[in-house]
Amino acid sequence: MQRNNNFKIIRIPIPSPTLLPFTATNSYLIGNDQESVLVDAGYDQQETKIELEQAIKEYSLATPKSIILTHSHPDHAPGVRQLMDWSPTVYCHQLEKQATLTAISPWNTVSFLTDGDIFKVADEEITIIHAPGHSPGQLNLYIPSQQILIAGDNIVAEGTSWIGPPDGDMSDYLQTLQRLKELTVSKIGPGHGEWVLHPYEQIDFVINRRLEREGQIKSLLKEHQPLSTTRLTEMIYPENIHPSIFEVAKRTTEAHLIKLINDGFVAQQDSNYYLKS
Ligand SMILES: [Zn+2]
């Protein structure tokens, strides 16, 4: 059924100190001039409010009365602090209650959304998906009438999302990606970067990249075990990489190792890992 209620989904990249190559985090405004919701509030800085209110005016949207946070990370949630005069209801998944309250303090109330909830805005329905992987309480939003998926940090426009402990879980992540593939999606609104116009290719690219890395870790262990996380990461990235990037890469290796242990392929002794025979 086609409704002409000026329903819009607008992506607003807001500058943030996030993982390169990205320099902005996406917020999304969803709704019309009667009612709207904000997805992700960006980084805690004045610019966040200025950019959002500019977009609200430009696209003739109502000021959001609700903010849905895909997750609690510093480039997605703390911007709520800048938006207090909207008196919004802030939503997150229960699993990220504490982290969210810390991220948006002194704002001290959150409401919860969970898998299968239907969130209504401007007479349109948004299906809430609990999509753990990048973080335990990651919320994704699916708008069936537009075939649009707002994927938080489960999908970024270029390359792969960062998955690492303590927040990230590789097993959850791969399961989530399989589940997202079952939706009918014409484009994905990622946590960072442009709209993704080839959703299934992008999801498959990410799944394949993660499975390749898993295979690479198994064969490195087979040849050189036992290996520490640091040594494995050095072998995966043989070129000299910047120390700050190396730490991030190391935690990705760790996320893979945790999955391989849970899957029964790898065992850990002290700080070393080896393949189970
Ligand atoms: Zn994140």
Coordinates of C-alpha atoms and ligand atoms in Angstrom, one line a residue:
M1 CA 0.0 0.0 0.0
Q2 CA 1.5 3.3 -1.0
R3 CA 0.9 6.1 1.5
N4 CA 1.7 9.6 0.7
N5 CA 2.7 10.9 4.2
N6 CA 6.1 12.3 3.2
F7 CA 7.8 9.6 5.2
K8 CA 11.6 10.0 4.9
I9 CA 14.7 8.2 6.0
I10 CA 17.6 10.7 6.0
R11 CA 21.3 9.7 6.7
I12 CA 23.3 12.4 8.5
P13 CA 27.0 11.8 8.8
I14 CA 28.3 13.7 11.8
P15 CA 32.0 14.1 12.3
S16 CA 33.4 11.9 15.0
P17 CA 36.8 10.5 16.1
T18 CA 36.0 6.9 14.9
L19 CA 38.1 4.1 13.4
L20 CA 39.8 5.1 10.1
P21 CA 39.1 5.2 7.1
F22 CA 35.9 6.8 8.5
T23 CA 35.8 10.3 10.0
A24 CA 32.0 10.5 10.7
T25 CA 29.3 8.4 12.4
N26 CA 25.9 8.2 10.7
S27 CA 22.7 9.3 12.5
Y28 CA 19.4 8.7 10.8
L29 CA 16.2 10.8 11.0
I30 CA 13.1 8.7 10.2
G31 CA 9.6 10.1 9.9
N32 CA 7.8 13.2 8.6
D33 CA 6.7 16.7 9.7
Q34 CA 4.3 15.2 12.3
E35 CA 6.6 12.7 14.0
S36 CA 10.1 11.5 13.8
V37 CA 12.7 9.4 15.5
L38 CA 16.5 9.7 15.6
V39 CA 18.7 6.6 15.3
D40 CA 22.1 7.2 17.0
A41 CA 23.1 10.5 18.5
G42 CA 26.7 10.6 17.5
Y43 CA 29.6 12.0 19.4
D44 CA 29.2 14.4 22.4
Q45 CA 30.0 17.7 20.7
Q46 CA 28.1 20.9 19.8
E47 CA 28.3 20.1 16.1
T48 CA 26.1 17.1 16.6
K49 CA 23.1 19.2 17.6
I50 CA 23.8 21.9 14.9
E51 CA 24.0 19.3 12.1
L52 CA 20.9 17.4 13.3
E53 CA 18.8 20.5 13.7
Q54 CA 19.9 21.8 10.3
A55 CA 18.8 18.5 8.7
I56 CA 15.5 18.5 10.6
K57 CA 14.8 22.0 9.1
E58 CA 16.0 21.2 5.6
Y59 CA 13.9 18.0 5.3
S60 CA 10.8 19.5 7.2
L61 CA 10.8 16.9 9.9
A62 CA 9.3 17.1 13.4
T63 CA 11.8 17.3 16.2
P64 CA 12.4 13.7 17.3
K65 CA 10.7 12.7 20.5
S66 CA 12.5 9.3 20.5
I67 CA 16.2 8.4 20.1
I68 CA 17.0 4.8 19.4
L69 CA 20.7 3.9 20.0
T70 CA 22.0 1.0 18.0
H71 CA 24.7 0.6 20.7
S72 CA 26.5 2.5 23.4
H73 CA 29.9 3.2 21.8
P74 CA 31.4 6.7 22.2
D75 CA 30.8 7.7 18.6
H76 CA 27.1 6.6 18.6
A77 CA 25.5 7.3 22.0
P78 CA 26.9 10.3 24.0
G79 CA 25.5 12.9 21.6
V80 CA 22.3 12.4 23.6
R81 CA 23.8 14.9 26.0
Q82 CA 23.5 17.6 23.4
L83 CA 19.9 16.9 22.7
M84 CA 18.4 17.0 26.2
D85 CA 16.1 20.0 25.3
W86 CA 14.3 17.7 22.9
S87 CA 13.2 15.8 26.1
P88 CA 13.5 12.5 24.2
T89 CA 12.8 9.0 25.2
V90 CA 16.1 7.2 24.8
Y91 CA 15.9 3.5 23.7
C92 CA 18.6 0.8 23.8
H93 CA 18.7 -3.0 24.3
Q94 CA 18.6 -4.2 27.9
L95 CA 22.0 -5.8 27.5
E96 CA 23.6 -2.4 27.0
K97 CA 21.6 -0.6 29.8
Q98 CA 24.6 0.1 32.0
A99 CA 27.0 1.1 29.2
T100 CA 24.3 3.3 27.7
L101 CA 23.6 5.1 30.9
T102 CA 27.3 5.7 31.4
A103 CA 27.6 7.0 27.8
I104 CA 24.7 9.5 28.1
S105 CA 25.0 10.5 31.8
P106 CA 23.7 12.8 33.3
W107 CA 20.7 11.7 31.3
N108 CA 19.6 8.9 33.5
T109 CA 16.6 7.1 32.0
V110 CA 16.5 4.6 29.2
S111 CA 13.7 2.5 27.8
F112 CA 14.3 -0.9 26.1
L113 CA 13.6 -2.4 22.7
T114 CA 14.1 -6.0 21.9
D115 CA 14.0 -8.4 19.0
G116 CA 10.6 -8.4 17.2
D117 CA 9.3 -5.2 18.7
I118 CA 7.4 -3.0 16.2
F119 CA 8.3 0.7 16.7
K120 CA 5.7 3.0 15.0
V121 CA 6.6 6.4 13.7
A122 CA 4.6 8.6 11.3
D123 CA 2.2 5.7 10.6
E124 CA 5.1 3.5 9.4
E125 CA 6.3 0.4 11.1
I126 CA 10.0 -0.3 12.1
T127 CA 10.9 -3.8 13.0
I128 CA 13.5 -4.0 15.8
I129 CA 16.2 -6.7 15.4
H130 CA 18.5 -7.7 18.2
A131 CA 21.6 -8.1 16.2
P132 CA 24.6 -8.9 18.5
G133 CA 28.1 -9.1 17.1
H134 CA 29.8 -5.7 17.1
S135 CA 28.3 -5.3 20.6
P136 CA 26.1 -7.5 22.8
G137 CA 23.0 -5.4 22.6
Q138 CA 23.3 -4.1 19.1
L139 CA 19.9 -3.0 17.7
N140 CA 19.3 -3.0 14.0
L141 CA 16.1 -1.5 12.4
Y142 CA 14.3 -2.8 9.4
I143 CA 11.7 -0.7 7.6
P144 CA 9.7 -3.2 5.5
S145 CA 7.8 -0.6 3.5
Q146 CA 11.1 0.8 2.2
Q147 CA 13.1 -2.4 2.3
I148 CA 15.7 -0.5 4.3
L149 CA 18.0 -1.9 7.0
I150 CA 19.7 0.4 9.5
A151 CA 22.6 -1.9 10.5
G152 CA 24.5 0.1 13.2
D153 CA 28.1 -1.0 13.2
N154 CA 27.3 -4.5 12.0
I155 CA 27.9 -3.1 8.5
V156 CA 30.1 -0.2 7.4
A157 CA 30.2 1.1 3.9
E158 CA 33.8 0.2 3.1
G159 CA 35.7 -2.8 4.3
T160 CA 34.7 -4.7 7.4
S161 CA 33.3 -3.7 10.9
W162 CA 35.6 -4.0 13.8
I163 CA 34.7 -7.0 16.0
G164 CA 36.7 -7.5 19.2
P165 CA 36.4 -8.4 22.9
P166 CA 35.1 -7.4 25.3
D167 CA 32.1 -6.0 23.4
G168 CA 32.4 -7.9 20.1
D169 CA 31.6 -11.6 19.6
M170 CA 32.6 -13.3 16.3
S171 CA 30.2 -16.2 16.6
D172 CA 27.2 -13.9 17.3
Y173 CA 28.4 -11.7 14.5
L174 CA 28.4 -14.4 11.8
Q175 CA 25.0 -15.6 13.0
T176 CA 23.6 -12.0 12.9
L177 CA 24.9 -11.5 9.3
Q178 CA 23.3 -14.8 8.2
R179 CA 20.0 -13.5 9.7
L180 CA 20.2 -10.1 8.1
K181 CA 20.7 -11.8 4.7
E182 CA 17.2 -13.3 5.0
L183 CA 15.6 -9.9 5.0
T184 CA 14.4 -8.3 1.8
V185 CA 16.7 -5.3 1.6
S186 CA 17.3 -2.8 -1.2
K187 CA 19.7 -0.7 0.7
I188 CA 21.6 -0.7 4.0
G189 CA 22.2 2.4 6.2
P190 CA 25.5 1.6 7.8
G191 CA 27.0 3.0 11.0
H192 CA 29.7 4.7 9.0
G193 CA 29.9 5.7 5.3
E194 CA 27.5 6.0 2.4
W195 CA 24.3 4.0 1.9
V196 CA 25.1 0.5 0.8
L197 CA 23.3 -0.2 -2.5
H198 CA 24.5 -3.8 -2.9
P199 CA 23.4 -5.1 0.5
Y200 CA 23.8 -8.9 -0.2
E201 CA 27.2 -8.5 -1.8
Q202 CA 28.4 -6.4 1.1
I203 CA 27.1 -8.9 3.7
D204 CA 28.7 -11.8 1.8
F205 CA 31.9 -9.9 1.4
V206 CA 32.1 -9.5 5.2
I207 CA 31.2 -13.1 6.0
N208 CA 33.8 -14.3 3.5
R209 CA 36.5 -12.0 4.9
R210 CA 35.8 -13.3 8.4
L211 CA 35.8 -16.9 7.3
E212 CA 39.0 -16.4 5.3
R213 CA 40.7 -14.9 8.4
E214 CA 39.5 -17.9 10.4
G215 CA 41.0 -20.3 7.9
Q216 CA 44.3 -18.3 7.8
I217 CA 44.5 -18.5 11.6
K218 CA 44.0 -22.2 11.5
S219 CA 46.7 -22.8 8.9
L220 CA 49.2 -20.5 10.7
L221 CA 48.6 -22.4 13.9
K222 CA 49.0 -25.7 12.0
E223 CA 52.4 -24.7 10.7
H224 CA 53.9 -22.6 13.6
Q225 CA 52.0 -23.5 16.8
P226 CA 52.0 -22.7 19.6
L227 CA 51.5 -19.0 18.9
S228 CA 50.4 -16.1 21.0
T229 CA 47.8 -13.5 19.8
T230 CA 50.6 -11.0 19.2
R231 CA 52.7 -13.4 17.1
L232 CA 49.6 -14.5 15.1
T233 CA 48.6 -10.8 14.5
E234 CA 52.2 -10.0 13.3
M235 CA 52.0 -13.0 10.9
I236 CA 48.5 -11.9 9.6
Y237 CA 49.8 -8.3 9.0
P238 CA 53.4 -8.8 8.0
E239 CA 53.9 -5.1 7.0
N240 CA 54.7 -2.7 9.8
I241 CA 51.4 -1.3 11.0
H242 CA 50.9 1.6 13.3
P243 CA 50.9 0.5 17.0
S244 CA 47.4 1.9 17.6
I245 CA 46.1 -0.1 14.7
F246 CA 48.0 -3.1 15.8
E247 CA 46.2 -3.2 19.1
V248 CA 42.8 -3.1 17.3
A249 CA 44.0 -5.8 14.9
K250 CA 45.1 -7.9 17.8
R251 CA 41.7 -7.8 19.4
T252 CA 40.2 -9.0 16.2
T253 CA 42.6 -11.9 16.2
E254 CA 41.5 -12.6 19.8
A255 CA 37.8 -12.5 18.7
H256 CA 38.6 -15.2 16.1
L257 CA 40.5 -17.3 18.6
I258 CA 37.6 -17.2 21.1
K259 CA 35.2 -18.4 18.4
L260 CA 37.7 -21.2 17.3
I261 CA 38.0 -22.3 20.9
N262 CA 34.2 -22.4 21.3
D263 CA 33.9 -24.3 18.0
G264 CA 36.3 -26.9 19.4
F265 CA 39.1 -26.3 16.9
V266 CA 41.7 -24.5 19.0
A267 CA 43.0 -24.8 22.6
Q268 CA 44.7 -22.3 24.8
Q269 CA 47.6 -22.8 27.1
D270 CA 48.7 -19.7 29.1
S271 CA 49.1 -17.1 26.4
N272 CA 49.6 -19.6 23.6
Y273 CA 47.2 -21.2 21.2
Y274 CA 47.4 -24.4 19.2
L275 CA 45.2 -26.5 17.0
K276 CA 43.4 -29.4 18.5
S277 CA 44.2 -32.6 16.7
Ligands
ZN1 ZN 30.7 0.8 17.6

